[in-house]
PDB file of C-alpha atoms in Angstrom:
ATOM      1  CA  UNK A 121       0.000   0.000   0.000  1.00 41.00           C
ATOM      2  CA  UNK A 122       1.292   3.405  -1.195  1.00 40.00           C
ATOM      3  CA  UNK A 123      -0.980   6.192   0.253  1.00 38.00           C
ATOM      4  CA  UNK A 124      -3.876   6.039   2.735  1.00 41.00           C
ATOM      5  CA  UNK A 125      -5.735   9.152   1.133  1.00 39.00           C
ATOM      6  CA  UNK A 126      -5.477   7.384  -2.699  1.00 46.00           C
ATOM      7  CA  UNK A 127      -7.614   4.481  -0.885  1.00 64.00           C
ATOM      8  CA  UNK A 128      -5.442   1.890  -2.318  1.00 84.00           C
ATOM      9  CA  UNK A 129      -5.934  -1.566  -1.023  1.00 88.00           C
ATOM     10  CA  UNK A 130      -3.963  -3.670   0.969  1.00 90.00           C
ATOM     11  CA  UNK A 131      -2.212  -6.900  -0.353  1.00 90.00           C
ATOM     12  CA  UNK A 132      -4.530  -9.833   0.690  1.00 92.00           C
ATOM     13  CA  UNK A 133      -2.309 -13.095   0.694  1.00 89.00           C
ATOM     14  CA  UNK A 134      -4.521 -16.002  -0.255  1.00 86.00           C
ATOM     15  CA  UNK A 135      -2.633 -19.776   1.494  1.00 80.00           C
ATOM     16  CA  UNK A 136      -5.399 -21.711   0.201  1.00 75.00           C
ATOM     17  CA  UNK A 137      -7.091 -21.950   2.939  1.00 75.00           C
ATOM     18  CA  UNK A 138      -7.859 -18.429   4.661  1.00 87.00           C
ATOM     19  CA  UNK A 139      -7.069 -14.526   3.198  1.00 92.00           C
ATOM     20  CA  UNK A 140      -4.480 -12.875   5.585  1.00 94.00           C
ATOM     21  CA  UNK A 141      -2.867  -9.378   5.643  1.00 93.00           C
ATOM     22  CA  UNK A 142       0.714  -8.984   6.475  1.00 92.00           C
ATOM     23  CA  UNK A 143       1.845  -6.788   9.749  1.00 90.00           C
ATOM     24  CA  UNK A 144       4.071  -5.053   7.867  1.00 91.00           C
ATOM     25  CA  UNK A 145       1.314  -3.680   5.598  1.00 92.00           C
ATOM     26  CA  UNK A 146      -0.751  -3.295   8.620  1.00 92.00           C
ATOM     27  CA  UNK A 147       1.855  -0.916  10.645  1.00 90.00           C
ATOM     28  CA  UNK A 148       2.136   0.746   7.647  1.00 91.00           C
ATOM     29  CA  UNK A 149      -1.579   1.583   7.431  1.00 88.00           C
ATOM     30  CA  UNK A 150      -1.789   2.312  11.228  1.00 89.00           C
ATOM     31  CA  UNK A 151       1.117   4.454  11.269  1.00 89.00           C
ATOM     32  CA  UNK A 152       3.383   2.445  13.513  1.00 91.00           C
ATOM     33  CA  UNK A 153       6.440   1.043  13.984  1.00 92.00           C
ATOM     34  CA  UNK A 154       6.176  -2.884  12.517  1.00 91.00           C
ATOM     35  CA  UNK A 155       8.348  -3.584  15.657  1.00 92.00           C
ATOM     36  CA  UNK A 156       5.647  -1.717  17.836  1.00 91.00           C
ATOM     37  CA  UNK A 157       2.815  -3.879  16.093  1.00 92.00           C
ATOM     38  CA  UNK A 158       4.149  -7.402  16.879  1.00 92.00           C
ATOM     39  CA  UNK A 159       4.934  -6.562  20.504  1.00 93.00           C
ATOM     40  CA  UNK A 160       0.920  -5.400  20.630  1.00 91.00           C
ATOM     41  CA  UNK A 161      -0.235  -8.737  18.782  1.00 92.00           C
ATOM     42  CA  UNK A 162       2.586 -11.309  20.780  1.00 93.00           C
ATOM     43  CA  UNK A 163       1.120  -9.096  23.897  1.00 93.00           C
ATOM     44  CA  UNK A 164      -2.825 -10.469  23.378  1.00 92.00           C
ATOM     45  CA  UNK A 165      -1.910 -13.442  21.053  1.00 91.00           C
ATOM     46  CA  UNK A 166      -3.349 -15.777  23.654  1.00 94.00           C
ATOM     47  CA  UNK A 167      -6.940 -13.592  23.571  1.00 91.00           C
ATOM     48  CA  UNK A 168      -6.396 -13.659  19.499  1.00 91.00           C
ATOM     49  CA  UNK A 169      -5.888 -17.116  19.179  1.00 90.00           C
ATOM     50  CA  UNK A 170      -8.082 -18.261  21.338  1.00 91.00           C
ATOM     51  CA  UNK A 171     -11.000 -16.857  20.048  1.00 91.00           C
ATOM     52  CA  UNK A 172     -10.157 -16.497  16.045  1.00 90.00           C
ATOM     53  CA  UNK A 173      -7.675 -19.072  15.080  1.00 90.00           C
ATOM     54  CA  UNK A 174      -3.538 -19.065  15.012  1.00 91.00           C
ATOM     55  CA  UNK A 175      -1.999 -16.210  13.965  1.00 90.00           C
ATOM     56  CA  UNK A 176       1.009 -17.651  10.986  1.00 88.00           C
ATOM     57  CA  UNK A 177       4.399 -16.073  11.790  1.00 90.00           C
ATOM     58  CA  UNK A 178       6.771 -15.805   9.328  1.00 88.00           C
ATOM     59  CA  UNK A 179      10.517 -14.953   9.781  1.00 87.00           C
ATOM     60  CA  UNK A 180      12.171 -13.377   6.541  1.00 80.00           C
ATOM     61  CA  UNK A 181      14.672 -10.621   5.708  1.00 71.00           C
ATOM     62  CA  UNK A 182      13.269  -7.055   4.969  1.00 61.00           C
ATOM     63  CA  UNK A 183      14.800  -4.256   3.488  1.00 61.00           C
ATOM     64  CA  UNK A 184      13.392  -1.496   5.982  1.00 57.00           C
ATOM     65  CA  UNK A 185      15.619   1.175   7.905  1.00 53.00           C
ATOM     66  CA  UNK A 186      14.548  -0.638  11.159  1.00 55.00           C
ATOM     67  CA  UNK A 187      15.875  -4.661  10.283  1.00 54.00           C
ATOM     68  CA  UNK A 188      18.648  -3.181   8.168  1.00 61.00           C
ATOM     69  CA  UNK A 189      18.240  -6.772   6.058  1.00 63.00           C
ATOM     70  CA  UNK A 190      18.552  -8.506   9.071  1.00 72.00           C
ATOM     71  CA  UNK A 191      15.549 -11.726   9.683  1.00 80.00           C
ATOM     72  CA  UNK A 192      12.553 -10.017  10.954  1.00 83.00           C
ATOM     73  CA  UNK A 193       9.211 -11.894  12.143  1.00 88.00           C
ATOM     74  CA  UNK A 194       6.052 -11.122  10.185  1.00 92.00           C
ATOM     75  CA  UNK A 195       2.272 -11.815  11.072  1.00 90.00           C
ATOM     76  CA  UNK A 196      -0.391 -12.799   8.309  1.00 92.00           C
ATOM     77  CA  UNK A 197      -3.606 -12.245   9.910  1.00 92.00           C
ATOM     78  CA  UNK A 198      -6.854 -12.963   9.163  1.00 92.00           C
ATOM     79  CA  UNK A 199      -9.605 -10.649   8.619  1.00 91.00           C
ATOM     80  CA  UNK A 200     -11.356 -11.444  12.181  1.00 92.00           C
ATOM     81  CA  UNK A 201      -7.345 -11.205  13.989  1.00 90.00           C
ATOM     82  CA  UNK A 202      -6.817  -8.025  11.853  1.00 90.00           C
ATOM     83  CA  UNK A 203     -10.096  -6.248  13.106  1.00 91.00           C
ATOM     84  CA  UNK A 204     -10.031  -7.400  16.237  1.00 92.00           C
ATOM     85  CA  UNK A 205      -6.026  -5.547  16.347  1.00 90.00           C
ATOM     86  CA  UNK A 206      -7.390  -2.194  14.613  1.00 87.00           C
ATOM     87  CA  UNK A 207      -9.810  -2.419  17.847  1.00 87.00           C
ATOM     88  CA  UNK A 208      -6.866  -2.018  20.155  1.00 85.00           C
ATOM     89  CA  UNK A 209      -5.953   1.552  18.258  1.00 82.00           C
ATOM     90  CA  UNK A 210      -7.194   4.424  19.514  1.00 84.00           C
ATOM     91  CA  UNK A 211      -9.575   5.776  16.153  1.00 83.00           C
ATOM     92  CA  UNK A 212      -7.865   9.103  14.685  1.00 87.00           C
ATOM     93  CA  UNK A 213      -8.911   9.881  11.133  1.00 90.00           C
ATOM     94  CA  UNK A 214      -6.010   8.029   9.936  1.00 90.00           C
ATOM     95  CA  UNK A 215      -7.073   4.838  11.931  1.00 88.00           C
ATOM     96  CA  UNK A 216     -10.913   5.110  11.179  1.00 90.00           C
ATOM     97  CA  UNK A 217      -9.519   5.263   7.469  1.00 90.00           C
ATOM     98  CA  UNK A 218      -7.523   2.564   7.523  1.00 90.00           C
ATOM     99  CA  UNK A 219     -10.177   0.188   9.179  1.00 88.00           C
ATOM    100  CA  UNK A 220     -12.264   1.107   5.773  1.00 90.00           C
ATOM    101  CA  UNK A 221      -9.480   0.465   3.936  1.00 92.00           C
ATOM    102  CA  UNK A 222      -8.977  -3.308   5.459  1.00 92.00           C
ATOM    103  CA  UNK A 223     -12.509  -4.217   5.288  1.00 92.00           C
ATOM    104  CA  UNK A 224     -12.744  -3.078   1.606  1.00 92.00           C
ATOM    105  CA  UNK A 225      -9.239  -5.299   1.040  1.00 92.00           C
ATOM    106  CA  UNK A 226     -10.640  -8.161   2.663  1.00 92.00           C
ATOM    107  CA  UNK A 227     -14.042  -7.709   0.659  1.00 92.00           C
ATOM    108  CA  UNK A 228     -12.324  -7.517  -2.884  1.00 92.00           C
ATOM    109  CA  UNK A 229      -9.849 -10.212  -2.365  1.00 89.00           C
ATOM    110  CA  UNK A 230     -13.134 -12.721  -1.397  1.00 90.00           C
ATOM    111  CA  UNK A 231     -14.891 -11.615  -4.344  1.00 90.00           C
ATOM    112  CA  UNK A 232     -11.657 -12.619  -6.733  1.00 88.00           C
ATOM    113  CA  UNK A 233     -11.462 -15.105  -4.914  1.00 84.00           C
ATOM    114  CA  UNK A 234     -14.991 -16.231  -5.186  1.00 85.00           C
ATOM    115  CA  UNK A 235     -14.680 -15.582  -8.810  1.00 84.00           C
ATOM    116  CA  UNK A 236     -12.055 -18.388  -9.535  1.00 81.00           C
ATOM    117  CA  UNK A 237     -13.944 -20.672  -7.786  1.00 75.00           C
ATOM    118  CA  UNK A 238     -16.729 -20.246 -10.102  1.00 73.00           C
ATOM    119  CA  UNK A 239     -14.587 -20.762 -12.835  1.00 70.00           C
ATOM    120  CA  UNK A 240     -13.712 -24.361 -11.649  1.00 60.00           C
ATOM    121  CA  UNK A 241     -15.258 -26.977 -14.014  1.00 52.00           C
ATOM    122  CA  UNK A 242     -16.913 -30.587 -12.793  1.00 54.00           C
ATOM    123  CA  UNK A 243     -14.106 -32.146 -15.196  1.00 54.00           C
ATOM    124  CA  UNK A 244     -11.279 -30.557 -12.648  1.00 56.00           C
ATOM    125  CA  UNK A 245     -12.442 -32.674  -9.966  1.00 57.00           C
ATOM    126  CA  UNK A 246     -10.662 -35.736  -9.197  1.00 65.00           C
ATOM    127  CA  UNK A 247     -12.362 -38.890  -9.169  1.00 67.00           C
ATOM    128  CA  UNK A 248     -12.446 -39.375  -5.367  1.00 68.00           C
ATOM    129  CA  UNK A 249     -13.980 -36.145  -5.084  1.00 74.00           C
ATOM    130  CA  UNK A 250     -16.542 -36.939  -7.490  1.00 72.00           C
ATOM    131  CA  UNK A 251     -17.523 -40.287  -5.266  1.00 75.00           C
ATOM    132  CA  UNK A 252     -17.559 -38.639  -2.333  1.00 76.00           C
ATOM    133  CA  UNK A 253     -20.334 -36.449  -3.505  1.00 78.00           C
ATOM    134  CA  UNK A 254     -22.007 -39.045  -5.055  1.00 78.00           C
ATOM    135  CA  UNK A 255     -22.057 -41.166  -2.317  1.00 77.00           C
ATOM    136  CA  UNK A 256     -23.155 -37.899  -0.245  1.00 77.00           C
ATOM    137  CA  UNK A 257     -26.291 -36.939  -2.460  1.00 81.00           C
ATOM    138  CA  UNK A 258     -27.368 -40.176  -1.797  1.00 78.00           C
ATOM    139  CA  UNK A 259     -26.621 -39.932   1.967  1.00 78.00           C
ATOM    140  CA  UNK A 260     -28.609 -36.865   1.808  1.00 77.00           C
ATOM    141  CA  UNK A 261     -31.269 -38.600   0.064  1.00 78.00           C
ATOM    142  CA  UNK A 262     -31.230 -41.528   2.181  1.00 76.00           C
ATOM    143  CA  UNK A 263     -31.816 -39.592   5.388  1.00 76.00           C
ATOM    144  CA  UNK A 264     -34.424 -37.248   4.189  1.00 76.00           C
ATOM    145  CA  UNK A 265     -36.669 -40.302   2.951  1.00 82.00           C
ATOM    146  CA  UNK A 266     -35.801 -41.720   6.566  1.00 76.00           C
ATOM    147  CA  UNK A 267     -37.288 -38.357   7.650  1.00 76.00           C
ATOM    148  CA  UNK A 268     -39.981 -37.680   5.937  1.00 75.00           C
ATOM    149  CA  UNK A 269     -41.393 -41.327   6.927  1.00 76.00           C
ATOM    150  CA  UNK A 270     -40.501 -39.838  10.582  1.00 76.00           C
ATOM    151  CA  UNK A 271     -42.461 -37.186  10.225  1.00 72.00           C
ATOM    152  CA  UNK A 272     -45.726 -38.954   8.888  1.00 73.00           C
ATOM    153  CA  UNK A 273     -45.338 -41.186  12.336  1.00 74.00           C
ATOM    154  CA  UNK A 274     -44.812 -38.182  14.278  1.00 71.00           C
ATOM    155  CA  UNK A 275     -48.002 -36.570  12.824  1.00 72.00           C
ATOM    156  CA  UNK A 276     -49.813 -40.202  13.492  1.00 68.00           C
ATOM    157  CA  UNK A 277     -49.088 -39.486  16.861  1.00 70.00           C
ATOM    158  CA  UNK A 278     -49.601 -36.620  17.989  1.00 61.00           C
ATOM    159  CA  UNK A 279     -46.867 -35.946  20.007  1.00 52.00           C
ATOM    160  CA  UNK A 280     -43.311 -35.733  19.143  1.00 48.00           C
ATOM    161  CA  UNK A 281     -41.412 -32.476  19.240  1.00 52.00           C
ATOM    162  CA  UNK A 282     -40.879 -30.157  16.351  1.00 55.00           C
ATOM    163  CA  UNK A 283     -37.663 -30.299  14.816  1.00 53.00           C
ATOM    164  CA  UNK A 284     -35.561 -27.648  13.321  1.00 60.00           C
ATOM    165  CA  UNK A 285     -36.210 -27.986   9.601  1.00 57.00           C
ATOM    166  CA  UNK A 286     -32.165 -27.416   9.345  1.00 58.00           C
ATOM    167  CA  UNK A 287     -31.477 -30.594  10.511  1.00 57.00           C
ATOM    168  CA  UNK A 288     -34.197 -32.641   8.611  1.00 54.00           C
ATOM    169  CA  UNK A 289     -31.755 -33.763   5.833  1.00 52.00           C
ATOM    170  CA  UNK A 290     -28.285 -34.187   7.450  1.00 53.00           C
ATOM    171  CA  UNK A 291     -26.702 -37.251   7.813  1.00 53.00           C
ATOM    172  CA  UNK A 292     -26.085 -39.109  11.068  1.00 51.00           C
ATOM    173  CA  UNK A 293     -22.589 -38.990  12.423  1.00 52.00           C
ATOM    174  CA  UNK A 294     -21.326 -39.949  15.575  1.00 51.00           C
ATOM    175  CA  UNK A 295     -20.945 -37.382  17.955  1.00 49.00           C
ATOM    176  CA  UNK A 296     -16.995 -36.611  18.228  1.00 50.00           C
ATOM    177  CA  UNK A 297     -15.626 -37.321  22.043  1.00 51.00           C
ATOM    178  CA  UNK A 298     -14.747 -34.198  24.328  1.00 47.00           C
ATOM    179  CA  UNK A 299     -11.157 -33.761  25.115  1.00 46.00           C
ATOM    180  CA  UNK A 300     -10.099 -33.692  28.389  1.00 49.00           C
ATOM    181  CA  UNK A 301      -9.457 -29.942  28.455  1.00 61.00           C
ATOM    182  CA  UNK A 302     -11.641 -27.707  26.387  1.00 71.00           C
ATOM    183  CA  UNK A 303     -10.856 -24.484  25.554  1.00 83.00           C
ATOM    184  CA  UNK A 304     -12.729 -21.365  25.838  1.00 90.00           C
ATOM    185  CA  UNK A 305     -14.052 -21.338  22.285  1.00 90.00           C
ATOM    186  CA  UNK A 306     -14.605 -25.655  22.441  1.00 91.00           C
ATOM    187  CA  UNK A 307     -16.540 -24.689  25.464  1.00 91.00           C
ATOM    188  CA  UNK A 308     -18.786 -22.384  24.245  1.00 91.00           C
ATOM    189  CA  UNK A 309     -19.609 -24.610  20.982  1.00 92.00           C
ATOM    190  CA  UNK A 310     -20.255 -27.415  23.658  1.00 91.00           C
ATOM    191  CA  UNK A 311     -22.576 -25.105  25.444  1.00 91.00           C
ATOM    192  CA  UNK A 312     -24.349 -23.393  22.579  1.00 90.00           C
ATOM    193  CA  UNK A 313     -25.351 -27.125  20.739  1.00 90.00           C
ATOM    194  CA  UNK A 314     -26.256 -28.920  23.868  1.00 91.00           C
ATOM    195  CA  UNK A 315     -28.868 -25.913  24.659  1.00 90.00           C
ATOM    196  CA  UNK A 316     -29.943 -25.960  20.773  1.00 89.00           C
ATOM    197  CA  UNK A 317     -30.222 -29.575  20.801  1.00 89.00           C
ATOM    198  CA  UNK A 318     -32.567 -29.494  24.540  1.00 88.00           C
ATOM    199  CA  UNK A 319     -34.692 -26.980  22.808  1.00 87.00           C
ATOM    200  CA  UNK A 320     -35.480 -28.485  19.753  1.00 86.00           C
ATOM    201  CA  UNK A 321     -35.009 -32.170  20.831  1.00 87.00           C
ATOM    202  CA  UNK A 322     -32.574 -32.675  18.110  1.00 86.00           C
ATOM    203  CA  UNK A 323     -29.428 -35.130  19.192  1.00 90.00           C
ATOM    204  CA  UNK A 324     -26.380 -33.655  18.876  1.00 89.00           C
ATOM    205  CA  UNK A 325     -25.161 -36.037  16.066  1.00 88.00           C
ATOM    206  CA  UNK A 326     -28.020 -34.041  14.167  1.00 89.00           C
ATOM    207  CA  UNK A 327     -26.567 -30.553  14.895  1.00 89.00           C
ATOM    208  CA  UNK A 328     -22.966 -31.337  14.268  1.00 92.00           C
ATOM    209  CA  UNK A 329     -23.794 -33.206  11.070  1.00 91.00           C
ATOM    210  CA  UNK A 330     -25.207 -30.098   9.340  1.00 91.00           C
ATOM    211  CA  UNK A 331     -22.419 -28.169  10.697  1.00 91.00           C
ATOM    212  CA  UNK A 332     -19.703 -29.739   8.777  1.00 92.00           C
ATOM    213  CA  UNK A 333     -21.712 -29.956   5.794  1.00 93.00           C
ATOM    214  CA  UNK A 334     -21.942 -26.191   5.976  1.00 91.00           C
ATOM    215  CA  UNK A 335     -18.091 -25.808   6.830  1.00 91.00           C
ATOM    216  CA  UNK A 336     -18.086 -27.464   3.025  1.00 92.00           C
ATOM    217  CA  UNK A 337     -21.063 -25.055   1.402  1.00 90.00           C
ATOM    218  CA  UNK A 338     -19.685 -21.773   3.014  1.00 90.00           C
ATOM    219  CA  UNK A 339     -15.864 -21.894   3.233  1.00 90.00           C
ATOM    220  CA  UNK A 340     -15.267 -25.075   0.825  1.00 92.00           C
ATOM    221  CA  UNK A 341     -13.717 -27.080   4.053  1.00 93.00           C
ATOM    222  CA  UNK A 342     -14.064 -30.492   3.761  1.00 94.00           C
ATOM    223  CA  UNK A 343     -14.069 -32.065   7.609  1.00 90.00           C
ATOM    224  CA  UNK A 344     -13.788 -35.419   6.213  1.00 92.00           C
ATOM    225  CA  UNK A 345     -10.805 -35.143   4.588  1.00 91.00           C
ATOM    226  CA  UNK A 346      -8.724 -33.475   7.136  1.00 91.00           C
ATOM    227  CA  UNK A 347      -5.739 -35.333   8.434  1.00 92.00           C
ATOM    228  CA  UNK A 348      -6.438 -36.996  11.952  1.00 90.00           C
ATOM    229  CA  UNK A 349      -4.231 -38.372  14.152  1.00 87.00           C
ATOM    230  CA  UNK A 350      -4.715 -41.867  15.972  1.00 86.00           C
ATOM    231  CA  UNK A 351      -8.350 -41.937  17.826  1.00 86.00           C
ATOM    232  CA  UNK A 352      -8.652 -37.815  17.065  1.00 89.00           C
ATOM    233  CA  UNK A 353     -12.306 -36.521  16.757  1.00 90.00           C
ATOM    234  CA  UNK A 354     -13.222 -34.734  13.500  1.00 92.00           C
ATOM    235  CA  UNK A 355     -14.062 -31.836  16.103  1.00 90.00           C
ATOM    236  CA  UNK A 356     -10.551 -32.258  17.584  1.00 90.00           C
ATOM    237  CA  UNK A 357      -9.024 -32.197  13.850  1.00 90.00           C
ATOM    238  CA  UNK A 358     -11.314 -29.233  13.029  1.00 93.00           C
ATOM    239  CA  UNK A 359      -9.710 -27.209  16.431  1.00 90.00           C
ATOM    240  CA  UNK A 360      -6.284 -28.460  15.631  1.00 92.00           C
ATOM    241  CA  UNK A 361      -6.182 -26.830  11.793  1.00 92.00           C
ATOM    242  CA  UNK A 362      -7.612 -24.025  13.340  1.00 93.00           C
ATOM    243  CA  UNK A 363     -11.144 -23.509  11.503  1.00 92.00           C
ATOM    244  CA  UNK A 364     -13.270 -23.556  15.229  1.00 91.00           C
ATOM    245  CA  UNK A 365     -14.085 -19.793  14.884  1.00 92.00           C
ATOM    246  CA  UNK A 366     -15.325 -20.550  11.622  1.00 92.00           C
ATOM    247  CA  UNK A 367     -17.273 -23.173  13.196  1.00 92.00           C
ATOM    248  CA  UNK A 368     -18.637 -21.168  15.682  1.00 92.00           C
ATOM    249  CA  UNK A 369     -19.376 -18.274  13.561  1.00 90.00           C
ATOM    250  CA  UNK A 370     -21.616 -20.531  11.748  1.00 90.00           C
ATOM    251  CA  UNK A 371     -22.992 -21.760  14.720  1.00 91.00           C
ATOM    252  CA  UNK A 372     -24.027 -18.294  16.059  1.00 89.00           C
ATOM    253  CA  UNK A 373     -25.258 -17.588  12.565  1.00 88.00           C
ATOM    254  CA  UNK A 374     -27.592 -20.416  11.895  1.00 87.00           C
ATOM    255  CA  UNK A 375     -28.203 -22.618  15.047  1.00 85.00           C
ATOM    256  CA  UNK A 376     -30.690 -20.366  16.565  1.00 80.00           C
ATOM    257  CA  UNK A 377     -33.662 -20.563  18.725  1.00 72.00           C
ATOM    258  CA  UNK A 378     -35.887 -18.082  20.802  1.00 69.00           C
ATOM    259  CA  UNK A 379     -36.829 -18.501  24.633  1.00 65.00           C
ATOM    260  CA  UNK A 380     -40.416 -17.646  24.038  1.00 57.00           C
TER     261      UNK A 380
END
């Protein structure tokens, strides 16, 4: 980035799996030391990580008056770790500006990259992906004939529950162990889904089901096919690749219910 008053965007690096922005842009934009940025995010990196995923360091040499070429450590953050840093600035006209700026780099860089996903044909897909949809459809269709029959009982009788209509086609899955230790963020998952599930009288196997098919409609993460170690939960794979706070965002975004 070149000016703040030309509203040129930031460089959004894509990894292939999330959109970060690099501290050194970010001090930049702030008008900050870099060194003064790092000691600010290393300062509340256990708040940051803890509630929106691991921040990637990277150690490289720069060409700044500050390093002198020397290794210096560099932050990619993500758009929720970025905002939540721009929070901790007092907002002057140049830091209300570049919080505008940010959003409107994150913004652009999802729509390009939104854009090349569209452009990716059925005949790119490799023939285990192509089964594993397959077999999914018919999963999907499976379960929602199981369902439907369900339902017609339910009716019959007179007296089961209702049951949140986004769970009526989702397949069964069993319901991933707890660790020993949960964090803050696996607690608050735990929390929310066991109070959805009591107020809907939907099983938990239900709720998480949907979830990770919606992991794979919203941000294209396939749950399935992450790497797991020996006896690890697909929740405990999902924490460990850190995508939780994407889990929980959908969570707070979908899996809702009223009191009354």
């Amino acid at each position: 980035m070149n000016s703040q008053t030309g509203e040129n965007l930031l460089s959004i690096k894509n990894d292939g799996d999330q959109l970060r922005v690099c501290s050194m842009d970010f001090a930049e934009g702030l008008g900050i030391q870099h060194k003064n940025l790092l000691e600010s995010i290393r300062t509340h990196q256990n708040v940051i990580e803890s509630e929106f995923g691991l921040i990637a360091f990277e150690t490289r040499k720069t060409e700044t008056l500050s390093s002198k070429g020397r290794p210096e450590s560099l932050a990619y953050l993500t758009e929720d770790q970025a905002l939540f840093i721009g929070t901790l600035s007092r907002n002057s006209k140049r830091v209300v500006q570049f919080k505008s700026i940010l959003v409107k780099s994150f913004a652009e860089a999802r729509k390009e990259q939104k854009a090349k996903q569209a452009t990716t044909t059925p005949a790119l897909l490799s023939v285990e992906q192509v089964i594993l949809q397959q077999a999914h459809t018919l999963l999907e269709q499976g379960n929602l004939i199981a369902q439907l029959r369900a339902d017609v009982d339910a009716l019959q009788a007179k007296g089961r529950s209702k049951v949140n209509p986004h769970l009526k086609a989702t397949p069964e899955l069993k319901f991933p162990a707890k660790p020993a230790s949960l964090t803050p963020l696996r607690q608050r998952i735990s929390r929310h889904i066991n109070e959805y599930c009591d107020h809907y009288n939907a099983s938990q196997s239900q709720a998480y089901s949907y979830l990770y098919k919606r992991l794979y409609d919203v941000y294209g993460i396939n749950v399935y096919k992450l790497p797991r170690a020996s006896k690890e939960s697909i929740l405990d794979a999902i924490e460990r690749h850190a995508h939780l706070d994407r889990l929980y965002s959908l969570i707070t975004a979908e899996l809702t219910y009223s009191e009354n």
